[in-house]
Coordinates of C-alpha atoms and ligand atoms in Angstrom, one line a residue:
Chain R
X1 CA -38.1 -66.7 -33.7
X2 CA -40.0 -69.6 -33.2
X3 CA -37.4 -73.2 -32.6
X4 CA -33.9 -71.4 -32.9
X5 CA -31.5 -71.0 -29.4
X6 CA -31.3 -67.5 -28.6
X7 CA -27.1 -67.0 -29.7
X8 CA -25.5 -63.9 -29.0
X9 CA -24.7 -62.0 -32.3
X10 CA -21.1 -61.7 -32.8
X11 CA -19.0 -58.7 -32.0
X12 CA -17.3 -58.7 -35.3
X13 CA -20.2 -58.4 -37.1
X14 CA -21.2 -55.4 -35.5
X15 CA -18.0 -54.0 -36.3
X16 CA -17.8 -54.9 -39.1
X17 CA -21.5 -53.3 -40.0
X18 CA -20.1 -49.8 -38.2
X19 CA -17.2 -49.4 -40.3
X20 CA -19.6 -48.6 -43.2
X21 CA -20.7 -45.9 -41.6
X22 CA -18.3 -43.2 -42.7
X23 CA -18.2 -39.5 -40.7
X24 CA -18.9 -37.2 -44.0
X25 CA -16.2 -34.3 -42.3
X26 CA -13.4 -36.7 -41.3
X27 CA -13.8 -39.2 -44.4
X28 CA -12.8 -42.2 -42.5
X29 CA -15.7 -45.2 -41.1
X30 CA -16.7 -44.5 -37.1
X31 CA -14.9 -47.8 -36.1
X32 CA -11.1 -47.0 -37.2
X33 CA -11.9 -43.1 -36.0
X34 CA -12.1 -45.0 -32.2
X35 CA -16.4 -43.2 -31.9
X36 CA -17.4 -47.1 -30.9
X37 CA -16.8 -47.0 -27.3
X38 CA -18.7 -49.4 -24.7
X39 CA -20.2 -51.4 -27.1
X40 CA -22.3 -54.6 -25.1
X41 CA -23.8 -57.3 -26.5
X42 CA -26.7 -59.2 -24.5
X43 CA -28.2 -61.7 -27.0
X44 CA -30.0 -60.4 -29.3
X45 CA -29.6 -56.6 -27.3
X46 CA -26.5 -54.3 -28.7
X47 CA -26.4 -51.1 -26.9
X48 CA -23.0 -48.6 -27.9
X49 CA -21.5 -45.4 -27.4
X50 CA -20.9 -43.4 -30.5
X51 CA -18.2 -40.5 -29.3
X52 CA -18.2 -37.8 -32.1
X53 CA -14.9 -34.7 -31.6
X54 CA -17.8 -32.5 -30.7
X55 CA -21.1 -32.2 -29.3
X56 CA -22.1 -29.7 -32.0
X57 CA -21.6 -32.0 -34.9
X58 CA -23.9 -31.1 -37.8
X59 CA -24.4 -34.8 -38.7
X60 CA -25.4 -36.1 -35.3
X61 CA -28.7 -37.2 -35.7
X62 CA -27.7 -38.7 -39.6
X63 CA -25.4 -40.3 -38.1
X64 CA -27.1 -41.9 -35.0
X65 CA -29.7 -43.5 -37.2
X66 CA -27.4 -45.1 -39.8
X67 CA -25.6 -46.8 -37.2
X68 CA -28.7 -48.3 -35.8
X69 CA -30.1 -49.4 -39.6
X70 CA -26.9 -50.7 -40.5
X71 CA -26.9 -53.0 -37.0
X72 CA -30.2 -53.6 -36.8
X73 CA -30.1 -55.0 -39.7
X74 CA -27.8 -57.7 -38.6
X75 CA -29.5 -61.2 -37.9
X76 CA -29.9 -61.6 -34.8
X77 CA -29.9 -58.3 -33.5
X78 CA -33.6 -57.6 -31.6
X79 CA -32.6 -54.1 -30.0
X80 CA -30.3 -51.4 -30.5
X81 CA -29.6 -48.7 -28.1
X82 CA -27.1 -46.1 -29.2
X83 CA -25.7 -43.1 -27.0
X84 CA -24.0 -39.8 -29.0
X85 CA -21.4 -38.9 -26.3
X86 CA -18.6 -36.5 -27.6
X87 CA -15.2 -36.1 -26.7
X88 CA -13.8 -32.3 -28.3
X89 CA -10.3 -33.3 -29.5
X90 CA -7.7 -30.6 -29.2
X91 CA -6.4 -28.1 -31.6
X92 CA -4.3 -26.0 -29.4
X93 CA -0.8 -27.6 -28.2
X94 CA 2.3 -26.1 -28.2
X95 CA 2.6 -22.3 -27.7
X96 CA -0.4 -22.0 -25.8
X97 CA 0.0 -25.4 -23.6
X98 CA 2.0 -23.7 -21.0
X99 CA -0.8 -21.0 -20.3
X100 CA -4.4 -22.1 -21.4
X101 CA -3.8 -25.9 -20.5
X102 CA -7.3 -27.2 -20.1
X103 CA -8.6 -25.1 -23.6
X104 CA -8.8 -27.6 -26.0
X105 CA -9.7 -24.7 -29.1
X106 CA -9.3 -21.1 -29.6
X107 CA -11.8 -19.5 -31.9
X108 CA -11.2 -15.8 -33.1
X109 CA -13.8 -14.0 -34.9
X110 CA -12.5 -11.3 -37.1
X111 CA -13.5 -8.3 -39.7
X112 CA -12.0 -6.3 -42.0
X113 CA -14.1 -3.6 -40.9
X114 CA -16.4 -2.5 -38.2
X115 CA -20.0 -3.1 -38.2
X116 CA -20.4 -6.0 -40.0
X117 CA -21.9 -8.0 -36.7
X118 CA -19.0 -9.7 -35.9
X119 CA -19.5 -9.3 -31.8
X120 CA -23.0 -10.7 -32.3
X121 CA -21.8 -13.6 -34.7
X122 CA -18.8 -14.3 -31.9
X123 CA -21.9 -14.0 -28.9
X124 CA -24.2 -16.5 -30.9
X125 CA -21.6 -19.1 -31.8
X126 CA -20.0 -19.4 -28.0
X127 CA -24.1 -19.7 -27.3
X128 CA -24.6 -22.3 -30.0
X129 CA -22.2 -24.6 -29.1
X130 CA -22.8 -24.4 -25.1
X131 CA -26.2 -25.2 -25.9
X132 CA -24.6 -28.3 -27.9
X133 CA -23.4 -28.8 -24.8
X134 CA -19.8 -27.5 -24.7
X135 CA -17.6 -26.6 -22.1
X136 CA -17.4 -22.4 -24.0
X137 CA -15.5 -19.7 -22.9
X138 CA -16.0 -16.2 -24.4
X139 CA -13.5 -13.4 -24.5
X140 CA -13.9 -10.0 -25.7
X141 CA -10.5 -8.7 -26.7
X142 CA -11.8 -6.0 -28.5
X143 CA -10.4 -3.1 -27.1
X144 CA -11.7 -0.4 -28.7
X145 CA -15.4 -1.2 -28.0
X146 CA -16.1 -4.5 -26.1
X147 CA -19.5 -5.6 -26.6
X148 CA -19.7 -9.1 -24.5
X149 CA -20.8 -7.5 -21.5
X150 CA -23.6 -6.1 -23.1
X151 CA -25.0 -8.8 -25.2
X152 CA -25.1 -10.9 -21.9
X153 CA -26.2 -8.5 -19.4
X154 CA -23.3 -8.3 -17.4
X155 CA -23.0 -5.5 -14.6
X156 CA -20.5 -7.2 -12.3
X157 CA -17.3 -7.2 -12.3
X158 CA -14.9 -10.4 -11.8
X159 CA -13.1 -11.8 -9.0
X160 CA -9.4 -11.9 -8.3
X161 CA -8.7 -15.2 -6.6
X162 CA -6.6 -15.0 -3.9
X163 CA -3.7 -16.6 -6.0
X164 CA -4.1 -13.7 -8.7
X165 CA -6.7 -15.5 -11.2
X166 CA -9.5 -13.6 -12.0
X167 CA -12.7 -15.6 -12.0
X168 CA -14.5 -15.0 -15.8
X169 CA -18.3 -14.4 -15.0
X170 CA -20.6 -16.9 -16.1
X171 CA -23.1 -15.5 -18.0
X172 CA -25.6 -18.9 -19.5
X173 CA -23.0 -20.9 -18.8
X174 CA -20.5 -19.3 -20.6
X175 CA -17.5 -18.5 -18.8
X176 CA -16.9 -14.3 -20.2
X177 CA -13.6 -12.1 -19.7
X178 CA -13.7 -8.4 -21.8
X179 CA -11.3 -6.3 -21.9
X180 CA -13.9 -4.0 -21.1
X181 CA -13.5 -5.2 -17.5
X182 CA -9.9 -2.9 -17.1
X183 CA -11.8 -0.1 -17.4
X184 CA -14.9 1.2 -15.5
X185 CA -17.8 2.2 -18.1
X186 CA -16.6 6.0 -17.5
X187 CA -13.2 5.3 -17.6
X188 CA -12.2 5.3 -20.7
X189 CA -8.8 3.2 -21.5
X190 CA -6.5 4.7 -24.0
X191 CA -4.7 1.5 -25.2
X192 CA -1.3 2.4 -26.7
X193 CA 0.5 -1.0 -28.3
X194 CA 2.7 -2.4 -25.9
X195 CA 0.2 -1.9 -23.7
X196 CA -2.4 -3.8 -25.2
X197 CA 0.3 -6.2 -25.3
X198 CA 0.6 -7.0 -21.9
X199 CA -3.1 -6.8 -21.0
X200 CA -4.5 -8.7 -23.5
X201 CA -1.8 -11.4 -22.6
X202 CA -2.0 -11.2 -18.9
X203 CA -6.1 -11.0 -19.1
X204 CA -6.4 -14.1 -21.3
X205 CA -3.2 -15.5 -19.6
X206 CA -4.3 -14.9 -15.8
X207 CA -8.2 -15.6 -16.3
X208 CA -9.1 -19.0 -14.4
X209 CA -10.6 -20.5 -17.8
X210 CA -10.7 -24.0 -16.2
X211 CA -11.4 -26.7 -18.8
X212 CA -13.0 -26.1 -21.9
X213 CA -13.9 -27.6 -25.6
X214 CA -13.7 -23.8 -27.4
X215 CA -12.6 -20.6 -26.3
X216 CA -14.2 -18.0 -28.4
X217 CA -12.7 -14.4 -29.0
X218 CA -14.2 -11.6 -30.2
X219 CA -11.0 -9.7 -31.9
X220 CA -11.2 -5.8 -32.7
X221 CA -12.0 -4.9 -36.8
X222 CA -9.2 -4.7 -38.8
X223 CA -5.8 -6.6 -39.4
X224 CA -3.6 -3.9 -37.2
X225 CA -1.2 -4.2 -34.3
X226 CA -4.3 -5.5 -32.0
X227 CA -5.0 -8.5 -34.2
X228 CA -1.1 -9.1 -34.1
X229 CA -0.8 -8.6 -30.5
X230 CA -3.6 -11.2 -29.8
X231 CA -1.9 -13.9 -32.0
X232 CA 1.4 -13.5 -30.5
X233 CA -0.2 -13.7 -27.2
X234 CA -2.4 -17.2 -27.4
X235 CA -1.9 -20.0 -30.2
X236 CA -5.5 -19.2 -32.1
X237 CA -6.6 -22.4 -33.1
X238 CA -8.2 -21.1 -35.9
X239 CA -9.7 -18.0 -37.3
X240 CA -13.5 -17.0 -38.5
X241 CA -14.2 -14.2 -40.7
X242 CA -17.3 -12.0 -41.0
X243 CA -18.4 -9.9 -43.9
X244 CA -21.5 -8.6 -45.2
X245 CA -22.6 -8.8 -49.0
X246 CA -21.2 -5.3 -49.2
X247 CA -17.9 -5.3 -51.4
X248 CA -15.8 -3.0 -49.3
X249 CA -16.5 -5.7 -46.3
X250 CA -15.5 -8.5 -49.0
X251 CA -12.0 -6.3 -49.2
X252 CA -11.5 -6.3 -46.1
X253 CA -11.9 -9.7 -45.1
X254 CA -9.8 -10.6 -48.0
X255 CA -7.0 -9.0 -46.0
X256 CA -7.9 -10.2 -43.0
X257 CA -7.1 -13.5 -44.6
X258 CA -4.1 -12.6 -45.8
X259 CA -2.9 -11.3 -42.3
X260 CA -3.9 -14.8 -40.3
X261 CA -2.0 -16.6 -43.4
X262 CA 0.8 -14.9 -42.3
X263 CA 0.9 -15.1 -38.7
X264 CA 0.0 -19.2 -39.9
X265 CA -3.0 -19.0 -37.7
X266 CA -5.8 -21.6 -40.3
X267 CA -9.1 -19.6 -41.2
X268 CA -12.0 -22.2 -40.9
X269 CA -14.1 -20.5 -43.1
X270 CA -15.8 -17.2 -44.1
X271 CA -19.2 -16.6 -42.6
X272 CA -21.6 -13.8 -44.3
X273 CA -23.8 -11.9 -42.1
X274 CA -27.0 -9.9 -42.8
X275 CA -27.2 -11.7 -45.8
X276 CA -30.6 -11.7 -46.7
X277 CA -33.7 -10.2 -44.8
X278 CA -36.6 -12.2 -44.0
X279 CA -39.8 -10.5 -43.3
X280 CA -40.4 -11.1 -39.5
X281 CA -44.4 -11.1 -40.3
X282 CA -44.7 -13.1 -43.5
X283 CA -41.1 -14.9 -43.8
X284 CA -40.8 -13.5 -47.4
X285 CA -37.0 -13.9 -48.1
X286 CA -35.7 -10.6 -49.8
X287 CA -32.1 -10.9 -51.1
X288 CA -29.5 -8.3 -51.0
X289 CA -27.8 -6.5 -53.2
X290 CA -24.9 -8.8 -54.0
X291 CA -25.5 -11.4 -52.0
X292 CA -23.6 -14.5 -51.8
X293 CA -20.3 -12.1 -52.3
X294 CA -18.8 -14.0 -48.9
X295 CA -19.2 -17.6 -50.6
X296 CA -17.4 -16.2 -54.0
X297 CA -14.5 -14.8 -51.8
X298 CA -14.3 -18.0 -50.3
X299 CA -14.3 -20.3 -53.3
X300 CA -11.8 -17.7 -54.8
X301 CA -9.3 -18.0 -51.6
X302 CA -9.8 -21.3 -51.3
X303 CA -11.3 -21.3 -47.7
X304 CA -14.5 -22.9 -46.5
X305 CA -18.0 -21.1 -46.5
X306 CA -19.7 -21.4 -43.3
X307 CA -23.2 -20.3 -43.5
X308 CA -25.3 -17.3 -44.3
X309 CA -27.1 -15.0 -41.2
X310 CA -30.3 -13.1 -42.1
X311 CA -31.3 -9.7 -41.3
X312 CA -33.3 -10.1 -38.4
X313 CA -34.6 -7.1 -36.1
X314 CA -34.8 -10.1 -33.4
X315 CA -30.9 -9.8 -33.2
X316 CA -30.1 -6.3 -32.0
X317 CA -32.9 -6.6 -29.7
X318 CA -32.1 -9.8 -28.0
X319 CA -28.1 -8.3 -28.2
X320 CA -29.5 -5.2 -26.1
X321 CA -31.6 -7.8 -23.4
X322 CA -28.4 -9.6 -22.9
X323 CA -29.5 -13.0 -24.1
X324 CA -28.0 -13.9 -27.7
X325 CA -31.3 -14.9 -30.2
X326 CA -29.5 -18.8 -30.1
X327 CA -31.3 -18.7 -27.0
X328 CA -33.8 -16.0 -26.6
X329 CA -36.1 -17.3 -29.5
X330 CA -34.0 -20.7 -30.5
X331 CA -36.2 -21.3 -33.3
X332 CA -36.0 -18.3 -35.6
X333 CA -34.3 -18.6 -39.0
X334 CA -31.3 -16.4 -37.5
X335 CA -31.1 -18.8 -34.8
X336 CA -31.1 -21.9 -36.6
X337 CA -28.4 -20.1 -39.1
X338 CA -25.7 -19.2 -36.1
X339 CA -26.3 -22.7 -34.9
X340 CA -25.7 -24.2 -38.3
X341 CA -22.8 -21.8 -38.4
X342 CA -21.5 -22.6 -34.8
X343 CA -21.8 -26.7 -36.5
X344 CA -19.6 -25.8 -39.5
X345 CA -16.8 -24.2 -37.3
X346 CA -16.9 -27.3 -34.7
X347 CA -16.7 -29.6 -37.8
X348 CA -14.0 -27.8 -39.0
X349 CA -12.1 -27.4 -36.2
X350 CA -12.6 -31.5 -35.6
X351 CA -11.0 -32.1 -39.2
X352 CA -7.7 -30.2 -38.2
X353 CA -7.8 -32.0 -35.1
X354 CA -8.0 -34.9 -36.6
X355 CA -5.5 -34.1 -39.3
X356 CA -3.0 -32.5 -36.8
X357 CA -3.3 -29.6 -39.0
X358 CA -2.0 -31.1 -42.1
X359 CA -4.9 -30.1 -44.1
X360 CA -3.7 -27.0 -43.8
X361 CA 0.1 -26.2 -44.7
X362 CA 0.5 -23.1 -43.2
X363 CA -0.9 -24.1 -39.7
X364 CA 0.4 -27.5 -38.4
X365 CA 0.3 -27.9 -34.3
X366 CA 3.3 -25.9 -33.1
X367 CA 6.5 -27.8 -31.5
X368 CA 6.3 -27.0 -27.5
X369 CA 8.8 -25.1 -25.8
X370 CA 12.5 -26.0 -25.2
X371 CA 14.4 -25.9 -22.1
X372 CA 18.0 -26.0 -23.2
X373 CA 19.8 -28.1 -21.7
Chain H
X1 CA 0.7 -17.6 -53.0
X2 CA 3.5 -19.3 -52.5
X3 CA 2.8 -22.0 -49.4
X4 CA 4.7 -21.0 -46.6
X5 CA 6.2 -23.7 -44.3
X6 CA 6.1 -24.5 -40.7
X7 CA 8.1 -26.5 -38.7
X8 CA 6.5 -30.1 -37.3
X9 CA 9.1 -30.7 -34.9
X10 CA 12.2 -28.8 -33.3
X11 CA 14.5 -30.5 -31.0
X12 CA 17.7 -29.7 -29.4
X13 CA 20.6 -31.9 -30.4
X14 CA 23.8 -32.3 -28.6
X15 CA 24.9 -29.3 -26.5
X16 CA 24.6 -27.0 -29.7
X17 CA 22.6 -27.2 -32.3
X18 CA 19.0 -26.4 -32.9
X19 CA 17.2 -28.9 -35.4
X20 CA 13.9 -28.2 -37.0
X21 CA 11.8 -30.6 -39.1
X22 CA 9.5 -28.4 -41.6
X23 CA 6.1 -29.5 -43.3
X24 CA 8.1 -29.9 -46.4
X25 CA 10.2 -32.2 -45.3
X26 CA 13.3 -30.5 -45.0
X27 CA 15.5 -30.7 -42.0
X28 CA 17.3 -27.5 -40.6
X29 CA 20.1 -27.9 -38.2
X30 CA 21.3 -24.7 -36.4
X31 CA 24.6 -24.1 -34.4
X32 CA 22.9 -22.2 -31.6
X33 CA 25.6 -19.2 -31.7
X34 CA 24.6 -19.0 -35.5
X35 CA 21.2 -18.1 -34.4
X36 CA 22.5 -15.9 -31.8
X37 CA 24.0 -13.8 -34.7
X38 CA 21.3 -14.0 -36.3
X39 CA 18.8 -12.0 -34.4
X40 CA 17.2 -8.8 -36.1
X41 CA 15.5 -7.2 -33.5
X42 CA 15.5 -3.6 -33.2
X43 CA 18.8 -3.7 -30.8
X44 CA 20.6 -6.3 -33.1
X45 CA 19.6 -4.4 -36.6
X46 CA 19.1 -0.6 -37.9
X47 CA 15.4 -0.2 -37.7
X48 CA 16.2 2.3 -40.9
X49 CA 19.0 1.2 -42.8
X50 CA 18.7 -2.8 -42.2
X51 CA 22.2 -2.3 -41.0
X52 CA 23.0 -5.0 -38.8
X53 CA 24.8 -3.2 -35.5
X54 CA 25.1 -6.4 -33.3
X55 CA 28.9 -7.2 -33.6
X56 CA 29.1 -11.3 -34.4
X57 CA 32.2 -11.2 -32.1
X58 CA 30.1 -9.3 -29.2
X59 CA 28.1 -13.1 -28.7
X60 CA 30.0 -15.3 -26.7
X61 CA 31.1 -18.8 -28.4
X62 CA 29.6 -20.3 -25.8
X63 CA 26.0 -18.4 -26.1
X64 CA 23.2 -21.1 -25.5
X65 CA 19.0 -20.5 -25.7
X66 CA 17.6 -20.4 -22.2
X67 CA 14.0 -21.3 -23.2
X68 CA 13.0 -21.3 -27.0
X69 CA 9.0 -21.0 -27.4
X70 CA 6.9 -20.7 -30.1
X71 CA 4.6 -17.0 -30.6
X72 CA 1.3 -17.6 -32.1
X73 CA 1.4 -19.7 -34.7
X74 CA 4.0 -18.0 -37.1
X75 CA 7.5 -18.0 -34.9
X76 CA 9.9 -18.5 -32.0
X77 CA 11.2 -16.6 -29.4
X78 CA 14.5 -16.9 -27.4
X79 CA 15.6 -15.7 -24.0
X80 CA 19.6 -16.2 -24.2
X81 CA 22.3 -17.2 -22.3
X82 CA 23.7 -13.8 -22.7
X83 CA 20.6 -12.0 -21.1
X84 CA 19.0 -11.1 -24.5
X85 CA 15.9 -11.6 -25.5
X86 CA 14.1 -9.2 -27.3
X87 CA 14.3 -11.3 -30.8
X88 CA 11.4 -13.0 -32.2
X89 CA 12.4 -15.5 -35.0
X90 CA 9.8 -15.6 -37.5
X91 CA 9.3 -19.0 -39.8
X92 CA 10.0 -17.2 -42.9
X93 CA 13.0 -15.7 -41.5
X94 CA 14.4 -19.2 -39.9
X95 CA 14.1 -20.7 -43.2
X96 CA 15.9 -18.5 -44.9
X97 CA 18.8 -18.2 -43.1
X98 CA 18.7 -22.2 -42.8
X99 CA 22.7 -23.2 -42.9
X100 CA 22.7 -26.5 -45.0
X101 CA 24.6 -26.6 -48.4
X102 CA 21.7 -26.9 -50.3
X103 CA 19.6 -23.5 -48.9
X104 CA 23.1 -22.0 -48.3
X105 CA 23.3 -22.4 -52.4
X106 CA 20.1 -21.5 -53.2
X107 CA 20.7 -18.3 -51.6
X108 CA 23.4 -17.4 -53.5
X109 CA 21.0 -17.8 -56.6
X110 CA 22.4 -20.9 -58.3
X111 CA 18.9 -22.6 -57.7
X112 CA 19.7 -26.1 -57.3
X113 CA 18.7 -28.4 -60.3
X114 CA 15.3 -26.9 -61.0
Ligands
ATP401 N1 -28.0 -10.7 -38.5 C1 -28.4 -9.5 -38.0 N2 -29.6 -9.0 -38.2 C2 -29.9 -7.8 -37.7 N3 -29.1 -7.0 -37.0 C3 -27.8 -7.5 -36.8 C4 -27.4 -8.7 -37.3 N4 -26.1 -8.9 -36.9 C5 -25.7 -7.8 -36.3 N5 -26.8 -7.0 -36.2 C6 -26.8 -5.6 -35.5 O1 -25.8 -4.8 -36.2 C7 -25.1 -4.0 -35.2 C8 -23.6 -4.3 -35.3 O2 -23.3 -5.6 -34.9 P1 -22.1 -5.9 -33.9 O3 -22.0 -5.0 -32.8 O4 -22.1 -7.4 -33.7 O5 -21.0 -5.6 -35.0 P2 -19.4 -5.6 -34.8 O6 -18.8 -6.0 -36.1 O7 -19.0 -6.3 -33.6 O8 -19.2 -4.1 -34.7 P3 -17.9 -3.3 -34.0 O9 -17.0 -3.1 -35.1 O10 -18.6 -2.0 -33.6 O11 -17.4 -4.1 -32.9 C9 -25.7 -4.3 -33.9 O12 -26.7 -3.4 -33.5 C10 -26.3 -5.7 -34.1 O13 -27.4 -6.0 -33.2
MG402 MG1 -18.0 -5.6 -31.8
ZN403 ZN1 18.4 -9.1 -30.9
ZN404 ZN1 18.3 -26.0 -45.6

């Protein structure tokens, strides 16, 4: 402006303008949450980093543009450049510390029952949030018919390093260990329980996972002694569960919810799959019988709903290619609704970061291990 | 459904007693040897008749936790002094059998106040 001394607008002020931006899943303003990191001021230039608990964050973009309104409308302020970094804050301490020590979260995807596309939902959310930009791991612990190797197109098997880690296979930049490695494809494994035991605990256990935001695990159908076997064996951070609008499915997962309340493991939400089914020619929307069953369960237990997938024949056929729809056709309704998905479960998983599991009773973070002395 | 608690914190304190600091608030202390006792696994109780066939005065006096640590999310195991270690502890099952005056009472069904 014409006849005033260029001053340099005051760091207060900026602050002061970020703390009415409030993050809509933690409830608390960007400033006291510690997002503001790097924040210069160069006359009238303000350039910032705005660090969110996780690069899927469903809000990103709403929240990039408030904090540049609500500075730029500060006097004095010419220019704002604004960076969304993240920083994935970590759900799993305790139990699991010891063995998975650079996994920040464990995500389990579970069913009542078979069938219900909980494999596909558990390939599509690891995909979602790598492409978000995590650090994802995948592991298939579903013993009685791993599917991971399939819906990425793996044929090879893992390395052992020469310290006895075996070296998951990357497969999009996802790091992938199945179960379905023990066996060879004509080998069949009967798995007897204590058996399962000790392989599902020495694959996830002995796998060089390295360091990553989510560790995603495909759990066998059901609430039996596999489900049991893989909580005992890593800390889940948290638990998702899949139906379909059919009732039976709705049963199921009602027990499958009772089972992780149980074993104190937090379910983030309820997801319904092949919800709807939108024409792949014109996009007519047709619903299904009873759908919107998985959001009533949820609102009935008391659990988050985190999205609805359509019926789309894109699905089985990018599953059978080896490349999850997220990223064979990113822009199809399906697509957009496991990404949405994969946003919801990152969000929640931030808030019981954040919360250090208080928001949920039944799943604070567990007390370490005691050497007695 | 009744909200199930969880311990926040568990510490040892002094040479033996286990203390644990649930959601609710309440504070446990456990003489380690107590806990000992206390084990129902299936070589400590009757798998059929609930029977408890570990003898309290088979556990030394002196029986101390090697290593506690936490299974899952729901409870603890221990790995004893005396070799054993085929007891997992769960939550529920700690909680119950917590020793203060006040659970010890409400045990023995004169709820306390309420
Ligand atoms: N949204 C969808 N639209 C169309 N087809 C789908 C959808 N979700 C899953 N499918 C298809 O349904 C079938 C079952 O899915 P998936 O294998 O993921 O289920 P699952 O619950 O893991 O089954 P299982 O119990 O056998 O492990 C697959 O052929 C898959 O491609
Ligand atoms: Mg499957
Ligand atoms: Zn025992
Ligand atoms: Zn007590």
């Amino acid at each position: 402006m014409f006849g005033r001394a260029k001053k340099t607008v005051d760091e207060s002020k900026i602050l002061e303008a970020l703390r009415t931006v409030e993050d809509p899943d933690l409830h608390r303003d960007i400033v006291s949450l510690g997002f503001i990191k790097e924040l210069k001021i160069e006359g009238g230039k303000v350039s910032f980093k705005v660090e969110l608990t996780t690069p899927a964050c469903p809000v990103k973009e709403q929240l990039k543009a408030e904090c540049h309104q609500k500075v730029s409308a500060i006097v004095g302020v010419e220019q704002v450049d604004i960076e969304m970094t993240a920083q994935v804050r970590r759900m799993n301490v305790g139990a699991a510390t010891a063995v998975l020590q650079g996994v920040k979260n464990i995500i389990a995807v579970a069913s009542g029952k078979g069938g219900v596309g909980k494999s596909t939902t558990a390939a599509n959310l690891a995909m979602a949030l790598k492409v978000s930009g995590a650090r994802v791991g995948l592991f298939d612990a579903d013993i009685h018919g791993p599917s991971m190797a399939m819906m990425f197109g793996i044929n090879s098997r893992p390395e052992v390093t020469e310290d006895r880690k075996i070296v998951p296979i990357d497969a999009h930049g996802i790091k992938v260990i199945s179960m379905g490695f023990l066996s060879g494809p004509d080998t069949p494994v009967i798995w007897r329980g204590p058996m399962v035991h000790g392989a599902i605990q020495q694959l996830v256990r002995d796998s060089a996972w390295g360091e990553l935001d989510y560790l995603v695990v495909d759990l066998p159908p059901g609430t039996g002694d596999a489900q049991l076997s893989i909580s005992q064996a890593i800390a889940l951070s948290g638990a998702v569960i899949v139906t379909t609008p059919q009732d039976v499915s709705l049963l199921d997962a009602r027990k499958g919810l009772l089972m992780f309340r149980q074993l104190r493991v937090p379910v983030l939400g309820i997801v319904e799959n092949m919800s709807y089914f939108l024409c792949p020619h014109c996009g007519e929307r047709t619903e299904i019988f009873r759908h919107g069953g998985g959001k009533k369960t949820s609102e009935e237990l008391g659990v988050p709903f985190l999205g609805e997938i359509p019926i789309d024949p894109s699905v089985p056929v990018g599953g059978d290619l080896g490349n999850p729809i997220v990223r064979e056709k990113p822009d199809s309704p399906a697509a957009q609704a496991y990404t949405a998905f994969a946003r919801q479960v990152a969000a929640q998983l931030s808030m019981l970061a954040e919360s250090g599991g208080k928001s949920l009773p039944h799943a604070p973070i567990m007390p370490g291990p005691i050497d007695w002395k | 459904m009744a909200e199930k608690v969880s311990p926040t914190n568990m510490r040892q304190v002094g040479p033996k007693d286990l203390e644990i600091t649930w959601t609710d608030g309440h504070v446990s202390t456990y003489p380690v040897v107590y806990l000992r006792r206390s084990c129902r696994c299936a070589a400590c109780v009757d798998e059929w008749t609930g029977e408890r066939t570990l003898r309290p005065e088979a556990v030394p006096e002196d029986v101390k936790p090697v290593r506690i640590e936490p299974v899952g999310r729901y409870a603890l195991h221990f790995a004893w002094s005396d070799g054993h270690s085929s007891g997992i502890y769960s939550f529920d099952h700690l909680r119950a059998i917590c020793p203060c005056g006040e659970c010890v009472k409400a045990a023995s069904g004169e709820s306390p106040g309420s």
